[in-house]
Short mmCIF file of C-alpha atoms and ligand atoms in Angstrom, two decimals:
data_model
loop_
_atom_site.label_atom_id
_atom_site.label_comp_id
_atom_site.label_asym_id
_atom_site.label_seq_id
_atom_site.Cartn_x
_atom_site.Cartn_y
_atom_site.Cartn_z
CA UNK A 1 106.89 66.75 118.59
CA UNK A 2 105.36 68.42 121.58
CA UNK A 3 102.49 70.75 120.74
CA UNK A 4 104.08 73.72 122.40
CA UNK A 5 107.20 73.29 120.18
CA UNK A 6 105.39 74.33 117.15
CA UNK A 7 103.57 77.38 118.71
CA UNK A 8 106.08 80.14 118.01
CA UNK A 9 106.34 83.81 117.52
CA UNK A 10 108.61 83.43 114.45
CA UNK A 11 105.79 82.99 112.11
CA UNK A 12 105.26 79.11 112.94
CA UNK A 13 101.67 78.11 112.91
CA UNK A 14 99.76 78.27 116.11
CA UNK A 15 100.19 74.91 117.87
CA UNK A 16 96.49 73.92 117.60
CA UNK A 17 96.49 74.64 113.82
CA UNK A 18 99.49 72.69 113.28
CA UNK A 19 98.43 69.85 115.29
CA UNK A 20 95.16 69.78 113.28
CA UNK A 21 96.97 69.85 110.15
CA UNK A 22 99.47 67.14 111.00
CA UNK A 23 96.73 64.92 112.15
CA UNK A 24 94.74 65.27 108.69
CA UNK A 25 97.86 64.80 106.35
CA UNK A 26 99.65 61.66 105.46
CA UNK A 27 102.69 63.73 104.13
CA UNK A 28 105.31 65.46 106.21
CA UNK A 29 104.56 68.66 107.84
CA UNK A 30 107.56 70.86 108.29
CA UNK A 31 107.63 73.88 110.76
CA UNK A 32 110.33 76.36 111.55
CA UNK A 33 111.33 74.41 114.66
CA UNK A 34 111.85 71.09 112.56
CA UNK A 35 115.17 69.74 111.58
CA UNK A 36 114.64 69.70 108.02
CA UNK A 37 113.12 73.21 107.82
CA UNK A 38 116.23 74.89 106.22
CA UNK A 39 116.26 72.43 103.42
CA UNK A 40 112.51 72.14 102.94
CA UNK A 41 112.15 75.99 102.55
CA UNK A 42 114.70 76.25 99.57
CA UNK A 43 113.56 76.82 96.26
CA UNK A 44 115.58 76.52 92.96
CA UNK A 45 116.53 80.34 92.82
CA UNK A 46 119.05 80.85 95.61
CA UNK A 47 118.27 84.42 95.81
CA UNK A 48 115.07 83.57 97.53
CA UNK A 49 115.32 83.23 101.27
CA UNK A 50 111.72 83.11 102.77
CA UNK A 51 110.54 81.59 105.90
CA UNK A 52 107.00 80.07 105.60
CA UNK A 53 105.08 78.88 108.81
CA UNK A 54 104.57 75.49 107.50
CA UNK A 55 105.56 73.47 104.62
CA UNK A 56 103.22 70.35 103.83
CA UNK A 57 104.80 67.62 101.58
CA UNK A 58 101.49 66.58 100.20
CA UNK A 59 101.27 62.68 99.65
CA UNK A 60 97.91 62.95 98.06
CA UNK A 61 94.88 64.88 97.18
CA UNK A 62 93.44 64.59 100.69
CA UNK A 63 96.50 66.33 101.89
CA UNK A 64 96.18 69.13 99.31
CA UNK A 65 92.36 69.54 100.50
CA UNK A 66 93.76 69.88 104.11
CA UNK A 67 96.54 72.29 103.38
CA UNK A 68 94.17 74.53 101.31
CA UNK A 69 91.55 74.42 104.12
CA UNK A 70 94.23 75.21 106.74
CA UNK A 71 95.56 78.24 104.70
CA UNK A 72 92.12 79.48 104.38
CA UNK A 73 90.99 78.99 107.91
CA UNK A 74 94.20 80.69 109.35
CA UNK A 75 94.26 83.42 106.86
CA UNK A 76 97.70 82.56 105.84
CA UNK A 77 99.10 83.22 102.32
CA UNK A 78 99.39 80.04 100.48
CA UNK A 79 102.26 78.95 97.95
CA UNK A 80 101.89 76.05 95.76
CA UNK A 81 105.10 74.32 94.73
CA UNK A 82 105.53 71.96 91.83
CA UNK A 83 109.14 71.60 90.75
CA UNK A 84 110.27 74.69 92.66
CA UNK A 85 111.51 76.42 89.48
CA UNK A 86 109.69 79.97 89.70
CA UNK A 87 112.48 82.55 89.31
CA UNK A 88 110.39 84.89 91.46
CA UNK A 89 110.20 82.16 94.21
CA UNK A 90 106.35 81.79 93.88
CA UNK A 91 106.79 78.24 95.36
CA UNK A 92 107.68 79.69 98.99
CA UNK A 93 106.61 82.73 101.21
CA UNK A 94 106.99 84.41 104.36
CA UNK A 95 104.85 83.38 107.48
CA UNK A 96 102.42 81.50 105.08
CA UNK A 97 101.75 78.09 104.06
CA UNK A 98 103.58 75.99 101.36
CA UNK A 99 101.51 73.10 99.70
CA UNK A 100 104.49 71.25 98.23
CA UNK A 101 103.48 68.63 95.80
CA UNK A 102 106.96 67.14 95.13
CA UNK A 103 106.10 63.90 96.56
CA UNK A 104 103.13 63.38 94.08
CA UNK A 105 104.92 62.05 91.07
CA UNK A 106 102.69 59.30 89.90
CA UNK A 107 102.24 58.83 86.10
CA UNK A 108 100.10 56.62 84.12
CA UNK A 109 100.83 56.37 80.38
CA UNK A 110 98.02 54.98 77.94
CA UNK A 111 100.17 54.12 74.94
CA UNK A 112 97.11 53.24 73.08
CA UNK A 113 95.24 56.40 73.53
CA UNK A 114 98.57 58.27 73.48
CA UNK A 115 97.81 60.14 76.62
CA UNK A 116 99.53 60.43 80.08
CA UNK A 117 98.46 61.52 83.30
CA UNK A 118 100.89 63.02 85.57
CA UNK A 119 100.48 63.94 89.27
CA UNK A 120 101.06 67.65 90.16
CA UNK A 121 104.51 67.24 91.57
CA UNK A 122 106.17 65.47 88.54
CA UNK A 123 109.15 67.13 86.70
CA UNK A 124 109.76 67.06 83.01
CA UNK A 125 112.33 64.45 83.70
CA UNK A 126 109.62 62.23 85.34
CA UNK A 127 107.24 62.52 82.42
CA UNK A 128 109.68 62.15 79.67
CA UNK A 129 111.18 59.12 81.17
CA UNK A 130 107.75 57.69 81.51
CA UNK A 131 106.62 58.54 78.13
CA UNK A 132 109.72 57.54 76.39
CA UNK A 133 109.47 53.92 77.10
CA UNK A 134 106.42 54.03 74.70
CA UNK A 135 108.21 56.18 72.14
CA UNK A 136 105.94 59.05 73.08
CA UNK A 137 106.28 62.61 74.35
CA UNK A 138 104.62 65.97 74.84
CA UNK A 139 105.96 69.63 74.59
CA UNK A 140 107.80 70.13 77.86
CA UNK A 141 110.73 72.54 79.12
CA UNK A 142 114.54 72.20 78.12
CA UNK A 143 115.76 71.34 81.72
CA UNK A 144 114.49 68.24 83.28
CA UNK A 145 114.17 69.43 86.79
CA UNK A 146 111.48 71.92 86.01
CA UNK A 147 107.79 71.19 87.19
CA UNK A 148 105.33 69.85 84.83
CA UNK A 149 102.59 71.74 86.41
CA UNK A 150 104.08 75.17 86.75
CA UNK A 151 105.31 75.19 83.17
CA UNK A 152 102.25 73.91 81.72
CA UNK A 153 99.90 76.22 83.58
CA UNK A 154 101.86 79.23 82.19
CA UNK A 155 101.94 77.79 78.66
CA UNK A 156 104.91 75.74 78.15
CA UNK A 157 107.57 76.25 75.70
CA UNK A 158 110.18 73.47 74.55
CA UNK A 159 111.95 71.89 71.77
CA UNK A 160 108.40 70.18 70.68
CA UNK A 161 106.30 73.47 70.37
CA UNK A 162 106.54 74.31 66.82
CA UNK A 163 105.24 70.68 65.88
CA UNK A 164 103.04 69.81 68.83
CA UNK A 165 102.03 73.10 70.21
CA UNK A 166 102.63 74.56 73.68
CA UNK A 167 102.44 72.10 76.77
CA UNK A 168 99.04 73.81 77.59
CA UNK A 169 97.70 73.00 74.03
CA UNK A 170 98.44 69.36 75.01
CA UNK A 171 96.42 69.38 78.18
CA UNK A 172 93.27 67.21 77.86
CA UNK A 173 92.14 67.62 81.41
CA UNK A 174 93.18 68.64 84.98
CA UNK A 175 92.15 67.88 88.54
CA UNK A 176 92.15 70.78 90.64
CA UNK A 177 91.53 71.64 94.26
CA UNK A 178 89.99 74.88 94.33
CA UNK A 179 90.04 77.74 96.97
CA UNK A 180 86.93 76.16 98.86
CA UNK A 181 88.60 72.84 99.09
CA UNK A 182 86.58 71.15 96.45
CA UNK A 183 88.14 68.73 93.86
CA UNK A 184 86.99 69.44 90.52
CA UNK A 185 87.85 68.31 86.91
CA UNK A 186 88.61 70.81 84.30
CA UNK A 187 88.29 69.72 80.58
CA UNK A 188 86.57 70.86 77.43
CA UNK A 189 83.40 69.15 78.70
CA UNK A 190 83.63 69.78 82.66
CA UNK A 191 84.08 73.29 84.07
CA UNK A 192 85.22 74.38 80.63
CA UNK A 193 85.82 78.06 81.84
CA UNK A 194 88.42 76.62 84.34
CA UNK A 195 89.94 74.71 81.64
CA UNK A 196 90.43 77.68 79.45
CA UNK A 197 91.87 79.69 82.22
CA UNK A 198 94.43 76.88 83.42
CA UNK A 199 95.87 76.86 79.83
CA UNK A 200 98.22 79.83 80.28
CA UNK A 201 96.59 81.40 83.45
CA UNK A 202 99.31 80.05 85.56
CA UNK A 203 98.45 78.97 89.30
CA UNK A 204 95.83 81.49 90.02
CA UNK A 205 92.89 79.14 90.00
CA UNK A 206 93.83 76.29 92.42
CA UNK A 207 95.99 73.34 93.11
CA UNK A 208 96.40 71.03 90.15
CA UNK A 209 96.89 67.85 91.43
CA UNK A 210 97.10 65.85 88.10
CA UNK A 211 97.41 66.90 84.47
CA UNK A 212 96.31 64.58 81.54
CA UNK A 213 98.17 65.11 78.35
CA UNK A 214 98.11 64.18 74.63
CA UNK A 215 101.21 62.56 73.45
CA UNK A 216 103.04 62.29 70.22
CA UNK A 217 105.21 59.85 68.60
CA UNK A 218 108.62 61.34 69.45
CA UNK A 219 111.36 58.75 70.51
CA UNK A 220 114.72 59.27 69.16
CA UNK A 221 115.45 62.75 67.78
CA UNK A 222 118.21 64.20 65.71
CA UNK A 223 119.64 67.47 67.12
CA UNK A 224 121.76 69.03 69.70
CA UNK A 225 123.84 72.21 70.34
CA UNK A 226 125.90 74.09 67.67
CA UNK A 227 128.27 76.79 68.82
CA UNK A 228 129.39 79.77 66.40
CA UNK A 229 131.76 82.76 66.88
CA UNK A 230 130.01 85.54 68.48
CA UNK A 231 131.22 87.96 65.97
CA UNK A 232 128.74 86.38 63.46
CA UNK A 233 125.77 87.19 65.68
CA UNK A 234 124.22 89.79 63.31
CA UNK A 235 124.22 87.55 60.30
CA UNK A 236 123.29 84.37 62.35
CA UNK A 237 120.45 86.07 63.82
CA UNK A 238 119.31 87.37 60.37
CA UNK A 239 119.58 83.79 58.94
CA UNK A 240 118.00 82.23 61.83
CA UNK A 241 114.91 84.60 61.59
CA UNK A 242 114.23 83.40 57.84
CA UNK A 243 115.11 80.11 58.37
CA UNK A 244 113.11 78.95 61.15
CA UNK A 245 109.89 80.78 59.54
CA UNK A 246 110.34 78.36 56.56
CA UNK A 247 111.52 75.33 58.34
CA UNK A 248 109.43 72.19 58.75
CA UNK A 249 107.48 72.09 62.01
CA UNK A 250 109.22 68.95 63.18
CA UNK A 251 112.26 71.28 63.78
CA UNK A 252 112.71 72.79 66.81
CA UNK A 253 115.65 75.27 67.02
CA UNK A 254 116.35 77.88 69.70
CA UNK A 255 119.05 80.59 69.51
CA UNK A 256 120.96 81.57 72.22
CA UNK A 257 124.09 83.65 73.57
CA UNK A 258 126.25 81.33 75.72
CA UNK A 259 129.67 81.16 77.15
CA UNK A 260 131.21 77.95 75.94
CA UNK A 261 131.18 75.66 78.84
CA UNK A 262 133.90 73.15 79.37
CA UNK A 263 132.49 70.36 77.44
CA UNK A 264 134.68 67.63 75.65
CA UNK A 265 133.12 68.45 72.31
CA UNK A 266 134.30 72.14 72.37
CA UNK A 267 138.07 72.88 71.64
CA UNK A 268 139.73 73.43 75.04
CA UNK A 269 141.19 76.73 73.97
CA UNK A 270 137.52 77.98 73.36
CA UNK A 271 136.25 77.08 76.76
CA UNK A 272 135.11 80.32 78.48
CA UNK A 273 134.41 82.16 75.10
CA UNK A 274 131.08 83.78 74.47
CA UNK A 275 129.38 82.23 71.41
CA UNK A 276 126.23 82.17 69.67
CA UNK A 277 124.38 78.85 70.15
CA UNK A 278 121.64 77.26 68.31
CA UNK A 279 120.22 73.90 69.95
CA UNK A 280 118.10 71.81 67.11
CA UNK A 281 115.71 69.15 67.75
CA UNK A 282 114.30 67.21 64.58
CA UNK A 283 111.43 65.06 65.46
CA UNK A 284 110.90 63.76 61.87
CA UNK A 285 112.38 60.45 60.69
CA UNK A 286 115.86 60.45 62.27
CA UNK A 287 117.31 59.33 58.68
CA UNK A 288 116.15 62.72 57.52
CA UNK A 289 117.70 64.60 60.46
CA UNK A 290 121.26 65.34 58.88
CA UNK A 291 119.45 67.07 55.94
CA UNK A 292 116.90 68.99 58.20
CA UNK A 293 119.72 70.43 60.29
CA UNK A 294 122.47 70.91 57.28
CA UNK A 295 121.39 74.61 56.82
CA UNK A 296 122.17 75.41 60.44
CA UNK A 297 125.58 73.93 60.17
CA UNK A 298 126.29 75.85 57.15
CA UNK A 299 124.87 79.31 58.23
CA UNK A 300 128.31 80.47 59.87
CA UNK A 301 131.67 78.80 60.87
CA UNK A 302 130.95 76.21 63.42
CA UNK A 303 133.29 76.29 66.42
CA UNK A 304 131.91 72.95 67.87
CA UNK A 305 128.66 70.98 67.53
CA UNK A 306 127.28 67.82 69.18
CA UNK A 307 124.57 67.02 66.81
CA UNK A 308 123.36 63.46 66.27
CA UNK A 309 120.67 61.02 66.86
CA UNK A 310 119.68 60.67 70.60
CA UNK A 311 116.68 59.75 72.77
CA UNK A 312 114.50 62.72 73.32
CA UNK A 313 114.98 62.91 77.16
CA UNK A 314 118.69 63.10 76.68
CA UNK A 315 118.39 66.37 74.77
CA UNK A 316 115.81 67.54 77.34
CA UNK A 317 118.22 66.78 80.32
CA UNK A 318 121.24 67.97 78.33
CA UNK A 319 121.69 71.32 80.09
CA UNK A 320 120.78 70.29 83.64
CA UNK A 321 124.35 70.32 85.06
CA UNK A 322 124.73 73.85 83.74
CA UNK A 323 121.95 74.96 85.86
CA UNK A 324 121.94 73.43 89.23
CA UNK A 325 119.67 74.55 92.05
CA UNK A 326 120.71 77.07 94.24
CA UNK A 327 122.07 79.77 91.63
CA UNK A 328 120.94 83.34 91.84
CA UNK A 329 118.38 84.11 89.18
CA UNK A 330 116.98 87.30 87.68
CA UNK A 331 115.07 87.01 84.48
CA UNK A 332 113.08 89.31 81.95
CA UNK A 333 110.91 88.28 79.20
CA UNK A 334 109.14 89.45 75.94
CA UNK A 335 107.13 88.21 73.23
CA UNK A 336 108.36 89.14 69.84
CA UNK A 337 106.14 89.30 66.72
CA UNK A 338 108.67 90.26 64.09
CA UNK A 339 112.51 90.05 64.81
CA UNK A 340 113.39 93.31 63.31
CA UNK A 341 116.76 94.54 62.04
CA UNK A 342 116.70 96.94 65.04
CA UNK A 343 115.96 94.24 67.56
CA UNK A 344 118.77 92.27 66.00
CA UNK A 345 121.22 95.28 66.47
CA UNK A 346 120.10 95.30 70.10
CA UNK A 347 120.81 91.69 70.53
CA UNK A 348 124.25 92.11 69.02
CA UNK A 349 125.06 94.79 71.41
CA UNK A 350 123.95 93.15 74.62
CA UNK A 351 124.06 89.39 74.00
CA UNK A 352 128.03 89.32 73.81
CA UNK A 353 128.00 90.84 77.36
CA UNK A 354 126.55 87.74 78.91
CA UNK A 355 128.38 87.67 82.20
CA UNK A 356 128.99 84.13 83.16
CA UNK A 357 128.66 80.82 81.90
CA UNK A 358 125.33 79.87 83.56
CA UNK A 359 123.60 83.02 82.22
CA UNK A 360 121.94 82.84 78.70
CA UNK A 361 119.44 84.50 76.26
CA UNK A 362 116.99 82.33 74.45
CA UNK A 363 114.94 82.97 71.43
CA UNK A 364 112.22 80.30 71.30
CA UNK A 365 110.41 80.05 68.18
CA UNK A 366 106.65 79.59 69.11
CA UNK A 367 105.02 79.53 65.57
CA UNK A 368 103.70 76.42 63.72
CA UNK A 369 101.28 74.32 65.84
CA UNK A 370 101.22 77.26 68.49
CA UNK A 371 100.01 79.70 65.83
CA UNK A 372 97.10 77.29 64.91
CA UNK A 373 95.39 77.84 68.14
CA UNK A 374 93.18 81.06 68.20
CA UNK A 375 94.32 83.84 70.60
CA UNK A 376 91.12 83.45 72.56
CA UNK A 377 90.88 79.83 72.49
CA UNK A 378 93.06 79.51 75.74
CA UNK A 379 94.37 82.03 78.32
CA UNK A 380 97.73 82.16 76.42
CA UNK A 381 97.12 85.21 74.23
CA UNK A 382 100.20 85.66 72.14
CA UNK A 383 99.55 83.20 69.21
CA UNK A 384 100.84 85.50 66.68
CA UNK A 385 104.25 85.95 68.52
CA UNK A 386 107.01 84.24 66.52
CA UNK A 387 109.35 84.15 69.50
CA UNK A 388 109.35 84.15 73.19
CA UNK A 389 112.54 85.82 74.36
CA UNK A 390 114.08 85.29 77.98
CA UNK A 391 116.97 87.15 79.21
CA UNK A 392 118.05 84.61 81.85
CA UNK A 393 120.51 85.79 84.47
CA UNK A 394 121.77 83.09 86.40
CA UNK A 395 125.04 83.21 88.56
CA UNK A 396 126.49 81.34 91.59
CA UNK A 397 127.71 84.18 93.83
CA UNK A 398 125.52 86.65 95.55
CA UNK A 399 128.44 89.09 95.43
CA UNK A 400 127.83 89.52 91.59
CA UNK A 401 123.92 90.37 92.04
CA UNK A 402 124.42 93.90 90.86
CA UNK A 403 126.46 93.18 87.71
CA UNK A 404 124.13 90.55 86.59
CA UNK A 405 120.73 92.13 87.33
CA UNK A 406 122.19 95.27 85.71
CA UNK A 407 123.10 93.28 82.63
CA UNK A 408 119.48 91.78 82.47
CA UNK A 409 117.90 95.14 82.83
CA UNK A 410 120.07 96.92 80.24
CA UNK A 411 119.46 94.24 77.77
CA UNK A 412 115.74 94.28 78.35
CA UNK A 413 115.50 97.93 78.10
CA UNK A 414 117.16 97.85 74.70
CA UNK A 415 115.02 95.13 73.23
CA UNK A 416 111.75 95.88 74.98
CA UNK A 417 110.98 98.89 72.45
CA UNK A 418 111.12 96.17 69.41
CA UNK A 419 108.99 93.57 71.28
CA UNK A 420 105.33 93.21 72.11
CA UNK A 421 104.08 94.78 75.37
CA UNK A 422 103.48 91.35 77.02
CA UNK A 423 105.79 88.50 77.81
CA UNK A 424 105.52 84.94 78.94
CA UNK A 425 104.57 84.82 82.56
CA UNK A 426 106.79 81.95 83.27
CA UNK A 427 109.90 83.75 82.39
CA UNK A 428 109.30 86.91 84.37
CA UNK A 429 110.72 88.30 87.30
CA UNK A 430 108.80 89.07 90.57
CA UNK A 431 109.15 92.88 89.66
CA UNK A 432 106.92 92.36 86.39
CA UNK A 433 103.68 92.06 88.08
CA UNK A 434 102.65 95.48 86.34
CA UNK A 435 102.82 93.70 83.07
CA UNK A 436 99.86 91.08 83.90
CA UNK A 437 97.29 92.88 81.73
CA UNK A 438 99.85 92.99 78.64
CA UNK A 439 100.80 89.55 79.29
CA UNK A 440 97.13 88.36 78.68
CA UNK A 441 96.02 91.08 76.23
CA UNK A 442 92.37 90.72 75.21
CA UNK A 443 92.10 87.66 77.63
CA UNK A 444 92.61 89.38 80.76
CA UNK A 445 89.12 90.51 81.69
CA UNK A 446 87.76 87.02 81.12
CA UNK A 447 90.56 85.58 83.44
CA UNK A 448 89.61 87.90 86.26
CA UNK A 449 85.94 86.97 85.93
CA UNK A 450 86.92 83.14 86.14
CA UNK A 451 89.34 84.12 89.01
CA UNK A 452 86.22 85.55 90.86
CA UNK A 453 84.16 82.64 90.22
CA UNK A 454 87.02 80.01 91.63
CA UNK A 455 88.99 82.30 94.04
CA UNK A 456 87.16 85.47 95.02
CA UNK A 457 89.29 86.13 97.92
CA UNK A 458 92.52 85.56 95.93
CA UNK A 459 93.72 82.67 98.15
CA UNK A 460 95.97 81.73 95.32
CA UNK A 461 97.95 85.06 94.92
CA UNK A 462 101.47 84.17 95.12
CA UNK A 463 101.96 84.11 91.33
CA UNK A 464 101.73 86.40 88.51
CA UNK A 465 98.58 87.45 90.02
CA UNK A 466 95.22 87.89 88.23
CA UNK A 467 93.13 89.86 90.61
CA UNK A 468 89.51 88.62 90.96
CA UNK A 469 86.90 90.93 89.03
CA UNK A 470 84.47 92.63 91.16
C1 FAD B 501 116.14 76.57 84.82
C2 FAD B 501 114.84 76.77 84.22
C3 FAD B 501 114.44 76.34 83.01
C4 FAD B 501 113.26 76.56 82.50
N1 FAD B 501 112.95 76.33 81.17
C5 FAD B 501 111.68 76.45 80.70
C6 FAD B 501 111.47 75.96 79.46
O1 FAD B 501 112.28 75.36 78.65
N2 FAD B 501 110.15 76.24 79.19
C7 FAD B 501 109.10 77.13 79.73
O2 FAD B 501 108.02 77.18 79.29
N3 FAD B 501 109.51 77.59 80.97
C8 FAD B 501 110.73 77.16 81.49
N4 FAD B 501 110.89 77.71 82.74
C9 FAD B 501 110.15 78.52 83.49
C10 FAD B 501 109.29 77.58 84.32
O3 FAD B 501 108.06 77.23 83.29
C11 FAD B 501 108.52 78.49 85.46
O4 FAD B 501 109.56 78.79 86.37
C12 FAD B 501 107.43 77.60 86.14
O5 FAD B 501 106.77 78.38 87.03
C13 FAD B 501 108.05 76.31 86.87
O6 FAD B 501 107.21 75.50 87.22
P1 FAD B 501 107.52 74.69 88.59
O7 FAD B 501 106.39 73.75 88.97
O8 FAD B 501 108.92 73.97 88.62
O9 FAD B 501 107.77 75.99 89.71
P2 FAD B 501 107.23 76.15 91.25
O10 FAD B 501 108.10 77.12 91.72
O11 FAD B 501 107.01 75.03 91.96
O12 FAD B 501 105.85 76.82 90.83
C14 FAD B 501 105.82 78.10 90.19
C15 FAD B 501 104.20 78.46 90.28
O13 FAD B 501 103.58 77.61 89.39
C16 FAD B 501 102.35 77.31 89.91
N5 FAD B 501 102.24 75.86 90.09
C17 FAD B 501 103.17 74.85 90.33
N6 FAD B 501 102.69 73.77 90.50
C18 FAD B 501 101.36 73.98 90.59
C19 FAD B 501 100.37 72.94 90.76
N7 FAD B 501 100.45 71.61 90.81
N8 FAD B 501 99.05 73.62 90.81
C20 FAD B 501 98.85 74.78 90.81
N9 FAD B 501 99.82 75.92 90.56
C21 FAD B 501 101.04 75.12 90.45
C22 FAD B 501 102.19 78.14 91.21
O14 FAD B 501 101.56 79.41 91.05
C23 FAD B 501 103.56 78.37 91.72
O15 FAD B 501 103.87 79.41 92.50
C24 FAD B 501 112.33 77.38 83.11
C25 FAD B 501 112.69 77.84 84.59
C26 FAD B 501 113.94 77.68 84.95
C27 FAD B 501 114.29 78.11 86.20
#
């Protein structure tokens, strides 16, 4: 492309800067004039329509260093994109630069040490696939297309959390390109303050080019979805609250409100009906799975279930088709210490109003191993919360934006008084920035100090932002 093609008044980089960046990276540089621009600027949330000046599809760490350097020199905002799933669209921006790590998907599993190192652009599908070959896994998200880095840096909640802790609890080390373009390693022994901040503090501290995880022997699991009539929601939630508190930690089971999708195991005449759903994942001996899950099948009449032995990655990808890229998204979130009767009443009022099959409300249990980490041991502060609740508005047609966002907001207004002040940063909308102190509780001040040390000018600010102290 001729130099002058890139020099544009529509927010593109100045020609000289674009030329310099193009010359220094091995990956693709995509500017507004380039053919693939409209595809490259898309993120998972179809509601986000932003026009960055340049998107760099980084091939390696050198590309990341060059991209960070360019953003700094040009005074442009910088977005870091892993899997692109951020609901507020943090993986893109207007007029800035996107450091897109999606080509960086290398993974190395050390089966003997039970560790894996994953590059910053890996999805959970990539990592689960690689570790499953060795009968191993670590806590990850419940949709396979979500990014490993973005999810882990915010905390990381999934089927394995009760038994194995949050994703960030399994982080052993991370390689990070900081705002000044240095590559540093963060672990308990090296840059320990940065390592502390990365485990829950989100993308505030630099571009994570790779993450090393502790793995657990998880190969075949026993579990799957169980659908119940929605008019049993009150008794089911009360049962679930008591059951999960006592259940062995090898049992993950989250509660949901969900319209029944047209799946073969659900009776055809019940498709489209709003239901309660529990998705179970038993990681103990498969032969004991039936017994572990039996109480869930007896808690209320079961409309449909698809429970059985399956490879762990199969469960972790089971809901992908229901949530394709490009849906409209608006989410809100709270941590819940005690699921009180009043909270249950609020759920029973608003959950059954879930507006469409893509939307859902999830109550994820985050007790067990998550509680054994002290509140100040990592940036993720809510170690006494029993549940992370997310009201996930997702719908295909922008014409329905008002109805769906209203449902999320009304639901949130009803449950928030029964929840903790803070919520999980990765489940929050862009308009929740004012909750940042509450999300980190007593850890917030320390986070601002570490932010000041590693990113005093707040180059990494397209996130649930922690402002540098000072
Ligand atoms: C359909 C869906 C399902 C989800 N399921 C779960 C779930 O089961 N459990 C759960 O805990 N969360 C879940 N989430 C929330 C998810 O954790 C966040 O959206 C997370 O930010 C996604 O990370 P990403 O890399 O895909 O997103 P991106 O949009 O690429 O990145 C989001 C932000 O993360 C940071 N980031 C990403 N990659 C890097 C990197 N390499 N270095 C530094 N910073 C980086 C940046 O601040 C970036 O702006 C889900 C989200 C969606 C949309």
